[in-house]
């Protein structure tokens, strides 16, 4: 057999998927707190958008960059809700937020470049960088700094091979929200070192108090690429629609790159996304309120049980401190928790070495299951 591509082989598997496989293989019922999948049905008007598109025969190839009304609606949305100055030409409709991330990295990164990624951070950042034959380099997010990046730590990771910095707020797995001053400092850091700033904002509409701020607001030199998704905001993960908002030359490159990968995003799903933006937005607030209630119920129970955690300000994850329970091996501890107690969580090390001693618990789970799972963790 000829050689399998080494960089594809080298790319690690997502640790969350490993937990999923084990959970599926167990005979008994499992409380699943490991997956970031909204527990709500897709809103009716979104489904209707897809249905109407199918009925009207919208089942052909469409433009690489997305259908024009959706690109225009996204440009308006990011202008109103994210404070970004964008026209339809700055928008590429992608296969979920993951497609936006891949387009952003693919349009900016050369072989052997270094890309700074958060540690702990969503594992797909490092995986996508590796698939592009570049090198992910972690910058630390530490408990003593509220798990926010310190400019000096990010700067210390910059070398002459660094090409881009990836930031993710509201953060998966941490739930941290980016303060405006830090967003501006990150832009200035990118300016100083002539780097791209790739901002994953797929939880932009899920915050519990403080507003999400888009670093692109402070982009003075056309170096910020912002990645968004419909998946979480509108509970439509399987529709696979996201978008990249970028300077025009980058958006053109990102759209062109879609041709050999996907050609275009599934047309009925794009019409569903258009319906999501044009329809009532109270569904977004309802889901956000439900996540906040679950967060508060979970926090109250963990407080009673004496378990430490980071109170999330956004996204829908709870970062729980099990350093005094897991004996320095949170992965083994999490797998034992699943086998012995029937609770599936994501071990912190899935998100980087900085996650040792922590687990990620998803709030996108029915409240009873969430509280029962946390009680078993505390026990
Ligand atoms: N970015 C982050 C931080 C995520 O957690 C996810 C999904 O879990 C995504 C992007 C991508 O979401 P999707 O491709 O489903 O839109």
CSV table of C-alpha atoms and ligand atoms in Angstrom, one decimal:
chain,number,residue,atom,x,y,z
A,1,UNK,CA,0.0,0.0,0.0
A,2,UNK,CA,1.4,3.5,-0.8
A,3,UNK,CA,2.0,5.8,2.2
A,4,UNK,CA,-1.0,7.5,3.9
A,5,UNK,CA,-0.5,11.2,4.0
A,6,UNK,CA,1.7,11.8,7.2
A,7,UNK,CA,0.1,15.1,8.2
A,8,UNK,CA,-3.4,13.6,7.9
A,9,UNK,CA,-2.3,10.6,10.0
A,10,UNK,CA,-0.6,12.9,12.6
A,11,UNK,CA,-3.7,14.9,13.1
A,12,UNK,CA,-5.1,13.8,16.5
A,13,UNK,CA,-8.6,12.6,16.9
A,14,UNK,CA,-11.0,14.8,18.9
A,15,UNK,CA,-11.0,13.5,22.5
A,16,UNK,CA,-14.7,14.4,22.7
A,17,UNK,CA,-15.4,11.9,19.9
A,18,UNK,CA,-13.5,9.2,21.9
A,19,UNK,CA,-15.8,9.8,24.9
A,20,UNK,CA,-18.8,9.7,22.5
A,21,UNK,CA,-17.7,6.3,21.1
A,22,UNK,CA,-17.2,4.9,24.6
A,23,UNK,CA,-20.6,6.3,25.7
A,24,UNK,CA,-22.3,4.7,22.7
A,25,UNK,CA,-20.7,1.3,23.3
A,26,UNK,CA,-21.8,1.0,27.0
A,27,UNK,CA,-24.9,-1.2,27.6
A,28,UNK,CA,-26.6,1.0,30.2
A,29,UNK,CA,-28.0,4.5,30.1
A,30,UNK,CA,-25.5,7.4,30.1
A,31,UNK,CA,-26.0,11.0,31.2
A,32,UNK,CA,-24.4,12.8,28.3
A,33,UNK,CA,-22.7,16.1,29.4
A,34,UNK,CA,-20.0,15.9,26.8
A,35,UNK,CA,-21.4,17.2,23.5
A,36,UNK,CA,-22.1,20.9,22.6
A,37,UNK,CA,-25.3,20.3,20.8
A,38,UNK,CA,-28.3,22.5,21.7
A,39,UNK,CA,-31.1,20.4,23.3
A,40,UNK,CA,-33.8,22.5,21.6
A,41,UNK,CA,-35.7,21.7,18.4
A,42,UNK,CA,-34.8,23.8,15.4
A,43,UNK,CA,-37.3,26.7,15.3
A,44,UNK,CA,-40.3,26.2,13.0
A,45,UNK,CA,-39.6,29.2,10.8
A,46,UNK,CA,-36.1,27.8,10.1
A,47,UNK,CA,-37.5,24.4,9.1
A,48,UNK,CA,-40.1,26.2,7.0
A,49,UNK,CA,-37.4,28.1,5.1
A,50,UNK,CA,-35.7,24.8,4.1
A,51,UNK,CA,-39.0,23.2,3.2
A,52,UNK,CA,-40.1,26.2,1.0
A,53,UNK,CA,-36.7,26.1,-0.8
A,54,UNK,CA,-37.2,22.4,-1.5
A,55,UNK,CA,-40.7,22.9,-2.8
A,56,UNK,CA,-39.6,25.7,-5.0
A,57,UNK,CA,-36.8,23.6,-6.6
A,58,UNK,CA,-33.9,25.4,-5.0
A,59,UNK,CA,-31.8,22.2,-5.2
A,60,UNK,CA,-29.1,23.3,-7.7
A,61,UNK,CA,-25.5,24.5,-7.3
A,62,UNK,CA,-25.3,28.1,-6.1
A,63,UNK,CA,-22.4,30.5,-5.9
A,64,UNK,CA,-19.3,29.4,-4.1
A,65,UNK,CA,-19.7,32.4,-1.7
A,66,UNK,CA,-23.3,31.7,-0.9
A,67,UNK,CA,-26.8,32.9,-2.1
A,68,UNK,CA,-26.9,36.7,-2.5
A,69,UNK,CA,-29.8,37.4,-0.2
A,70,UNK,CA,-28.1,35.4,2.6
A,71,UNK,CA,-24.8,37.2,2.2
A,72,UNK,CA,-26.6,40.5,2.3
A,73,UNK,CA,-28.6,39.5,5.4
A,74,UNK,CA,-25.4,38.4,7.1
A,75,UNK,CA,-23.7,41.6,6.3
A,76,UNK,CA,-26.6,43.5,7.9
A,77,UNK,CA,-26.6,41.2,10.9
A,78,UNK,CA,-22.9,41.6,11.7
A,79,UNK,CA,-23.3,45.4,11.2
A,80,UNK,CA,-26.2,45.6,13.6
A,81,UNK,CA,-25.3,43.0,16.2
A,82,UNK,CA,-21.5,42.7,16.0
A,83,UNK,CA,-20.5,46.3,15.1
A,84,UNK,CA,-18.6,45.1,12.0
A,85,UNK,CA,-18.5,47.2,8.9
A,86,UNK,CA,-19.2,44.6,6.2
A,87,UNK,CA,-20.9,44.4,2.8
A,88,UNK,CA,-22.1,41.3,1.1
A,89,UNK,CA,-18.7,41.0,-0.7
A,90,UNK,CA,-17.0,40.5,2.7
A,91,UNK,CA,-19.2,37.5,3.5
A,92,UNK,CA,-18.7,33.8,2.6
A,93,UNK,CA,-21.3,31.3,3.5
A,94,UNK,CA,-19.6,28.2,4.8
A,95,UNK,CA,-20.2,24.6,6.0
A,96,UNK,CA,-20.8,25.5,9.6
A,97,UNK,CA,-18.4,27.5,11.7
A,98,UNK,CA,-15.9,24.8,11.0
A,99,UNK,CA,-16.0,25.7,7.3
A,100,UNK,CA,-15.5,29.3,8.2
A,101,UNK,CA,-12.5,28.5,10.3
A,102,UNK,CA,-11.0,26.3,7.6
A,103,UNK,CA,-11.5,29.0,5.0
A,104,UNK,CA,-9.9,31.6,7.2
A,105,UNK,CA,-6.9,29.4,8.0
A,106,UNK,CA,-6.6,28.1,4.5
A,107,UNK,CA,-6.6,31.7,3.0
A,108,UNK,CA,-3.9,32.9,5.4
A,109,UNK,CA,-1.6,30.1,6.4
A,110,UNK,CA,1.4,28.7,4.6
A,111,UNK,CA,3.0,25.2,5.1
A,112,UNK,CA,5.2,25.2,8.3
A,113,UNK,CA,3.8,28.5,9.5
A,114,UNK,CA,3.0,28.7,13.2
A,115,UNK,CA,-0.6,29.6,14.3
A,116,UNK,CA,-1.2,30.6,17.9
A,117,UNK,CA,-4.2,28.8,19.4
A,118,UNK,CA,-5.8,29.0,22.9
A,119,UNK,CA,-4.8,26.4,25.5
A,120,UNK,CA,-7.3,25.3,26.8
A,121,UNK,CA,-9.2,25.8,23.5
A,122,UNK,CA,-11.5,24.0,21.1
A,123,UNK,CA,-9.4,21.0,19.7
A,124,UNK,CA,-10.6,21.7,16.1
A,125,UNK,CA,-8.3,24.8,16.0
A,126,UNK,CA,-5.1,22.7,16.3
A,127,UNK,CA,-6.6,19.9,14.1
A,128,UNK,CA,-7.4,22.3,11.2
A,129,UNK,CA,-4.0,24.0,11.5
A,130,UNK,CA,-2.3,20.6,11.3
A,131,UNK,CA,-4.4,19.5,8.3
A,132,UNK,CA,-3.0,22.6,6.5
A,133,UNK,CA,0.5,21.4,7.3
A,134,UNK,CA,1.1,24.3,9.6
A,135,UNK,CA,2.0,24.1,13.3
A,136,UNK,CA,-0.4,25.0,16.2
A,137,UNK,CA,1.3,26.7,19.1
A,138,UNK,CA,-0.7,27.1,22.3
A,139,UNK,CA,-0.9,30.3,24.3
A,140,UNK,CA,-1.9,29.9,27.9
A,141,UNK,CA,-5.3,30.7,29.4
A,142,UNK,CA,-4.7,30.4,33.1
A,143,UNK,CA,-7.1,30.1,36.1
A,144,UNK,CA,-5.3,32.9,37.9
A,145,UNK,CA,-6.1,35.3,35.1
A,146,UNK,CA,-9.7,34.3,34.8
A,147,UNK,CA,-8.8,32.1,31.8
A,148,UNK,CA,-8.4,35.3,29.7
A,149,UNK,CA,-5.3,35.7,27.5
A,150,UNK,CA,-2.6,38.1,28.8
A,151,UNK,CA,-1.1,40.1,26.0
A,152,UNK,CA,2.4,39.4,27.3
A,153,UNK,CA,1.8,35.6,27.2
A,154,UNK,CA,0.4,35.7,23.6
A,155,UNK,CA,3.3,37.9,22.5
A,156,UNK,CA,5.8,35.6,24.2
A,157,UNK,CA,4.5,32.8,21.9
A,158,UNK,CA,5.1,34.9,18.7
A,159,UNK,CA,8.2,33.9,16.6
A,160,UNK,CA,9.3,34.8,13.1
A,161,UNK,CA,7.3,31.8,11.8
A,162,UNK,CA,4.0,33.0,13.4
A,163,UNK,CA,1.4,33.8,10.9
A,164,UNK,CA,-1.9,34.1,12.7
A,165,UNK,CA,-3.5,34.2,16.2
A,166,UNK,CA,-6.8,32.3,16.8
A,167,UNK,CA,-9.1,33.7,19.5
A,168,UNK,CA,-12.4,32.3,20.5
A,169,UNK,CA,-15.0,34.3,22.6
A,170,UNK,CA,-17.4,33.4,24.1
A,171,UNK,CA,-15.0,30.5,24.7
A,172,UNK,CA,-15.5,26.8,24.2
A,173,UNK,CA,-14.7,25.2,26.7
A,174,UNK,CA,-14.3,28.1,29.2
A,175,UNK,CA,-17.4,30.3,28.7
A,176,UNK,CA,-15.1,33.4,29.0
A,177,UNK,CA,-16.2,36.6,27.3
A,178,UNK,CA,-13.7,39.0,25.8
A,179,UNK,CA,-13.4,42.4,27.5
A,180,UNK,CA,-13.5,45.3,24.9
A,181,UNK,CA,-10.1,46.6,26.0
A,182,UNK,CA,-8.5,43.2,25.5
A,183,UNK,CA,-10.1,42.9,22.0
A,184,UNK,CA,-8.5,46.1,21.0
A,185,UNK,CA,-5.1,45.1,22.5
A,186,UNK,CA,-5.2,41.8,20.5
A,187,UNK,CA,-5.8,43.8,17.3
A,188,UNK,CA,-2.9,46.1,18.1
A,189,UNK,CA,-0.7,43.0,18.8
A,190,UNK,CA,-1.6,41.6,15.4
A,191,UNK,CA,-0.8,45.0,13.8
A,192,UNK,CA,2.6,45.2,15.6
A,193,UNK,CA,3.7,41.7,14.5
A,194,UNK,CA,2.0,41.8,11.1
A,195,UNK,CA,-0.3,38.8,11.9
A,196,UNK,CA,-3.7,37.7,10.9
A,197,UNK,CA,-6.3,37.6,13.7
A,198,UNK,CA,-8.8,34.8,13.3
A,199,UNK,CA,-11.7,35.2,15.6
A,200,UNK,CA,-14.1,32.3,16.2
A,201,UNK,CA,-17.4,33.8,17.4
A,202,UNK,CA,-19.7,30.9,16.9
A,203,UNK,CA,-21.4,31.6,20.3
A,204,UNK,CA,-21.7,35.3,19.7
A,205,UNK,CA,-25.4,35.4,20.6
A,206,UNK,CA,-25.1,33.3,23.8
A,207,UNK,CA,-23.9,35.6,26.6
A,208,UNK,CA,-25.3,36.0,30.1
A,209,UNK,CA,-24.9,39.6,31.0
A,210,UNK,CA,-21.8,41.1,29.5
A,211,UNK,CA,-22.1,41.7,25.7
A,212,UNK,CA,-20.0,39.8,23.3
A,213,UNK,CA,-17.5,42.1,21.5
A,214,UNK,CA,-16.1,41.3,18.1
A,215,UNK,CA,-12.4,42.1,17.8
A,216,UNK,CA,-13.0,43.1,14.1
A,217,UNK,CA,-14.5,46.3,15.4
A,218,UNK,CA,-10.9,47.5,16.0
A,219,UNK,CA,-9.6,46.2,12.7
A,220,UNK,CA,-7.8,49.2,11.2
A,221,UNK,CA,-5.5,47.2,8.9
A,222,UNK,CA,-7.7,44.6,7.3
A,223,UNK,CA,-6.2,41.7,9.2
A,224,UNK,CA,-9.2,40.3,11.2
A,225,UNK,CA,-11.2,37.3,9.9
A,226,UNK,CA,-14.4,36.6,11.9
A,227,UNK,CA,-16.0,33.2,11.9
A,228,UNK,CA,-19.6,32.7,12.9
A,229,UNK,CA,-22.2,29.9,12.8
A,230,UNK,CA,-25.9,29.4,12.7
A,231,UNK,CA,-25.5,26.0,14.5
A,232,UNK,CA,-25.7,27.1,18.1
A,233,UNK,CA,-27.7,30.3,17.8
A,234,UNK,CA,-30.6,28.7,16.0
A,235,UNK,CA,-30.2,25.0,17.2
A,236,UNK,CA,-29.5,23.9,13.6
A,237,UNK,CA,-26.2,22.0,14.0
A,238,UNK,CA,-27.0,19.4,11.3
A,239,UNK,CA,-27.9,22.0,8.7
A,240,UNK,CA,-24.2,23.0,8.5
A,241,UNK,CA,-24.3,26.7,7.8
A,242,UNK,CA,-21.8,29.2,9.1
A,243,UNK,CA,-20.0,32.2,7.6
A,244,UNK,CA,-16.8,34.0,7.3
A,245,UNK,CA,-16.6,37.8,7.4
A,246,UNK,CA,-13.3,39.1,6.1
A,247,UNK,CA,-11.6,41.8,4.1
A,248,UNK,CA,-12.7,41.4,0.5
A,249,UNK,CA,-9.6,39.8,-0.9
A,250,UNK,CA,-9.7,37.2,1.8
A,251,UNK,CA,-13.4,36.6,1.3
A,252,UNK,CA,-12.8,36.1,-2.4
A,253,UNK,CA,-10.0,33.6,-1.6
A,254,UNK,CA,-12.1,31.8,0.9
A,255,UNK,CA,-15.0,31.5,-1.5
A,256,UNK,CA,-12.7,30.3,-4.3
A,257,UNK,CA,-11.2,27.6,-1.9
A,258,UNK,CA,-14.7,26.2,-1.4
A,259,UNK,CA,-14.9,25.0,-5.1
A,260,UNK,CA,-12.7,21.9,-4.7
A,261,UNK,CA,-13.9,21.2,-1.2
A,262,UNK,CA,-17.7,21.6,-1.2
A,263,UNK,CA,-18.5,23.8,-4.3
A,264,UNK,CA,-21.2,25.5,-2.3
A,265,UNK,CA,-23.1,25.1,0.9
A,266,UNK,CA,-26.3,23.0,0.5
A,267,UNK,CA,-28.9,25.5,-1.0
A,268,UNK,CA,-32.0,24.6,1.1
A,269,UNK,CA,-29.9,24.9,4.2
A,270,UNK,CA,-28.9,28.4,3.1
A,271,UNK,CA,-32.5,29.3,2.7
A,272,UNK,CA,-33.1,27.9,6.2
A,273,UNK,CA,-30.4,30.2,7.5
A,274,UNK,CA,-31.9,33.2,5.7
A,275,UNK,CA,-35.2,32.4,7.4
A,276,UNK,CA,-33.4,32.2,10.7
A,277,UNK,CA,-32.1,35.8,10.3
A,278,UNK,CA,-35.3,37.2,8.8
A,279,UNK,CA,-37.7,35.5,11.2
A,280,UNK,CA,-38.5,36.2,14.9
A,281,UNK,CA,-35.5,36.4,17.1
A,282,UNK,CA,-37.2,35.6,20.4
A,283,UNK,CA,-36.2,31.9,20.0
A,284,UNK,CA,-32.6,33.0,20.4
A,285,UNK,CA,-33.4,34.8,23.7
A,286,UNK,CA,-35.5,31.9,24.9
A,287,UNK,CA,-32.6,29.4,24.4
A,288,UNK,CA,-30.1,31.9,26.0
A,289,UNK,CA,-32.4,32.3,29.0
A,290,UNK,CA,-32.7,28.5,29.4
A,291,UNK,CA,-28.9,28.1,29.3
A,292,UNK,CA,-28.6,30.9,31.9
A,293,UNK,CA,-31.1,29.1,34.2
A,294,UNK,CA,-29.3,25.8,33.9
A,295,UNK,CA,-26.0,27.6,34.5
A,296,UNK,CA,-27.3,29.1,37.7
A,297,UNK,CA,-28.9,25.9,38.9
A,298,UNK,CA,-25.7,24.0,38.2
A,299,UNK,CA,-23.6,26.6,40.0
A,300,UNK,CA,-25.8,26.6,43.1
A,301,UNK,CA,-25.5,22.8,43.3
A,302,UNK,CA,-21.8,22.8,42.8
A,303,UNK,CA,-21.5,25.5,45.5
A,304,UNK,CA,-23.4,23.3,47.9
A,305,UNK,CA,-21.3,20.3,47.1
A,306,UNK,CA,-18.0,22.2,47.4
A,307,UNK,CA,-16.9,21.7,43.8
A,308,UNK,CA,-15.0,24.5,42.1
A,309,UNK,CA,-15.9,25.8,38.6
A,310,UNK,CA,-15.6,28.8,36.4
A,311,UNK,CA,-18.9,30.6,36.1
A,312,UNK,CA,-19.4,31.0,32.3
A,313,UNK,CA,-20.4,34.4,31.0
A,314,UNK,CA,-21.2,33.0,27.6
A,315,UNK,CA,-21.5,29.9,25.4
A,316,UNK,CA,-23.0,26.8,27.1
A,317,UNK,CA,-20.3,25.0,29.0
A,318,UNK,CA,-19.2,24.8,32.6
A,319,UNK,CA,-15.5,24.4,33.3
A,320,UNK,CA,-15.4,22.3,36.4
A,321,UNK,CA,-12.3,21.9,38.7
A,322,UNK,CA,-11.6,18.3,39.6
A,323,UNK,CA,-7.9,18.8,40.3
A,324,UNK,CA,-8.3,17.5,43.8
A,325,UNK,CA,-10.1,14.4,42.6
A,326,UNK,CA,-8.4,13.2,39.4
A,327,UNK,CA,-4.8,12.6,40.7
A,328,UNK,CA,-3.2,14.4,37.7
A,329,UNK,CA,-4.9,12.3,35.0
A,330,UNK,CA,-8.2,13.8,34.1
A,331,UNK,CA,-8.7,11.7,31.0
A,332,UNK,CA,-8.4,8.4,32.9
A,333,UNK,CA,-10.7,9.9,35.6
A,334,UNK,CA,-13.3,11.0,33.0
A,335,UNK,CA,-13.4,7.5,31.4
A,336,UNK,CA,-13.8,5.9,34.8
A,337,UNK,CA,-16.6,8.3,35.6
A,338,UNK,CA,-18.3,7.2,32.4
A,339,UNK,CA,-17.8,3.5,33.0
A,340,UNK,CA,-18.5,3.5,36.7
A,341,UNK,CA,-21.1,6.3,37.1
A,342,UNK,CA,-22.6,6.5,33.7
A,343,UNK,CA,-21.7,10.2,33.2
A,344,UNK,CA,-20.0,11.4,30.0
A,345,UNK,CA,-18.0,14.6,30.2
A,346,UNK,CA,-15.2,16.1,28.1
A,347,UNK,CA,-11.8,15.7,29.9
A,348,UNK,CA,-10.0,19.1,30.0
A,349,UNK,CA,-6.9,17.8,28.3
A,350,UNK,CA,-8.9,17.3,25.1
A,351,UNK,CA,-8.6,21.1,25.0
A,352,UNK,CA,-4.9,21.2,25.5
A,353,UNK,CA,-2.3,20.5,28.2
A,354,UNK,CA,-3.7,23.5,30.2
A,355,UNK,CA,-6.9,21.6,30.7
A,356,UNK,CA,-5.3,19.0,33.0
A,357,UNK,CA,-7.4,18.7,36.2
A,358,UNK,CA,-10.6,20.2,34.7
A,359,UNK,CA,-13.6,18.8,32.8
A,360,UNK,CA,-16.1,20.5,30.5
A,361,UNK,CA,-19.7,20.0,31.2
A,362,UNK,CA,-22.2,20.9,28.6
A,363,UNK,CA,-25.2,23.0,29.7
A,364,UNK,CA,-27.0,22.0,26.5
A,365,UNK,CA,-28.6,19.2,28.3
A,366,UNK,CA,-32.0,18.8,30.1
A,367,UNK,CA,-31.7,20.4,33.6
A,368,UNK,CA,-32.6,17.1,35.5
A,369,UNK,CA,-29.8,15.2,33.7
A,370,UNK,CA,-27.4,18.0,34.2
A,371,UNK,CA,-28.0,18.2,38.0
A,372,UNK,CA,-28.0,14.4,38.4
A,373,UNK,CA,-24.7,14.2,36.4
A,374,UNK,CA,-23.1,16.9,38.5
A,375,UNK,CA,-24.2,15.2,41.7
A,376,UNK,CA,-22.5,12.0,40.6
A,377,UNK,CA,-19.4,14.0,39.7
A,378,UNK,CA,-19.4,15.6,43.2
A,379,UNK,CA,-19.9,12.1,44.8
B,1,LIG,N1,-16.2,27.1,17.0
B,1,LIG,C1,-16.4,26.6,18.2
B,1,LIG,C2,-15.7,27.2,19.4
B,1,LIG,C3,-17.3,25.5,18.5
B,1,LIG,O1,-17.4,25.0,19.7
B,1,LIG,C4,-17.9,24.9,17.4
B,1,LIG,C5,-18.8,23.7,17.6
B,1,LIG,O2,-18.8,23.1,18.6
B,1,LIG,C6,-17.7,25.5,16.1
B,1,LIG,C7,-16.9,26.5,16.0
B,1,LIG,C8,-18.3,25.0,14.9
B,1,LIG,O3,-19.6,24.8,14.8
B,1,LIG,P1,-20.4,24.3,13.5
B,1,LIG,O4,-19.4,23.9,12.5
B,1,LIG,O5,-21.3,23.2,13.9
B,1,LIG,O6,-21.1,25.5,13.1
